[in-house]
Amino acid sequence: MLYELGQTAGLGPAFGDSDADARVLLQVTSVGTTAEQASLQADKARQAFLARVPGSGQYLNPITVTGATVIGRELDREEGVSVVSSTYAYVQRFVLTVSTPNS
């Protein structure tokens, strides 16, 4: 499950200016019937967000944010596996640093 947790502006000029930056917070909750299933899904989410093309430094999977250019990605928080009523969940929070496109 993917949740948008909002964005934080204020990195540089006001958002909307040609050089403005912001942080977009995303949470991925991977679920499974075992801890191993939830962990494997979390590995896939981490790979989808952070994997790079070998030798190029480019990200393997493009991420599009409407009205902005993604200029950075990072894993902000990883809470690991928890269990509630026999359902295992692995929570990760990712940050996308975005900049408004130059006009």
PDB file of C-alpha atoms in Angstrom, residues 13-47:
ATOM      1  CA  PRO A  13      13.028  29.861  -2.813  1.00  0.00           C
ATOM      2  CA  ALA A  14       9.253  29.632  -2.479  1.00  0.00           C
ATOM      3  CA  PHE A  15       7.740  26.635  -4.284  1.00  0.00           C
ATOM      4  CA  GLY A  16       6.605  27.870  -7.680  1.00  0.00           C
ATOM      5  CA  ASP A  17       9.841  29.787  -8.310  1.00  0.00           C
ATOM      6  CA  SER A  18      12.082  28.284 -10.968  1.00  0.00           C
ATOM      7  CA  ASP A  19      14.665  27.119  -8.404  1.00  0.00           C
ATOM      8  CA  ALA A  20      12.311  25.946  -5.641  1.00  0.00           C
ATOM      9  CA  ASP A  21      12.677  22.530  -4.017  1.00  0.00           C
ATOM     10  CA  ALA A  22      10.368  20.485  -1.809  1.00  0.00           C
ATOM     11  CA  ARG A  23      10.334  17.080  -0.109  1.00  0.00           C
ATOM     12  CA  VAL A  24       7.489  14.681  -0.909  1.00  0.00           C
ATOM     13  CA  LEU A  25       6.987  11.998   1.759  1.00  0.00           C
ATOM     14  CA  LEU A  26       5.677   8.581   0.736  1.00  0.00           C
ATOM     15  CA  GLN A  27       4.968   5.573   2.914  1.00  0.00           C
ATOM     16  CA  VAL A  28       4.952   2.026   1.598  1.00  0.00           C
ATOM     17  CA  THR A  29       3.348  -0.633   3.785  1.00  0.00           C
ATOM     18  CA  SER A  30       4.111  -4.160   2.601  1.00  0.00           C
ATOM     19  CA  VAL A  31       1.798  -6.849   3.987  1.00  0.00           C
ATOM     20  CA  GLY A  32       1.894 -10.619   4.096  1.00  0.00           C
ATOM     21  CA  THR A  33       0.669 -13.655   5.974  1.00  0.00           C
ATOM     22  CA  THR A  34       4.229 -14.275   7.252  1.00  0.00           C
ATOM     23  CA  ALA A  35       7.060 -11.996   8.341  1.00  0.00           C
ATOM     24  CA  GLU A  36       9.125 -13.332   5.434  1.00  0.00           C
ATOM     25  CA  GLN A  37       6.442 -12.350   2.876  1.00  0.00           C
ATOM     26  CA  ALA A  38       6.228  -8.813   4.264  1.00  0.00           C
ATOM     27  CA  SER A  39      10.041  -8.489   4.255  1.00  0.00           C
ATOM     28  CA  LEU A  40      10.311  -9.744   0.661  1.00  0.00           C
ATOM     29  CA  GLN A  41       7.716  -7.197  -0.470  1.00  0.00           C
ATOM     30  CA  ALA A  42       9.607  -4.446   1.387  1.00  0.00           C
ATOM     31  CA  ASP A  43      12.778  -5.485  -0.477  1.00  0.00           C
ATOM     32  CA  LYS A  44      10.891  -5.070  -3.762  1.00  0.00           C
ATOM     33  CA  ALA A  45       9.639  -1.606  -2.744  1.00  0.00           C
ATOM     34  CA  ARG A  46      13.162  -0.532  -1.754  1.00  0.00           C
ATOM     35  CA  GLN A  47      14.470  -1.808  -5.086  1.00  0.00           C
TER      36      GLN A  47
END
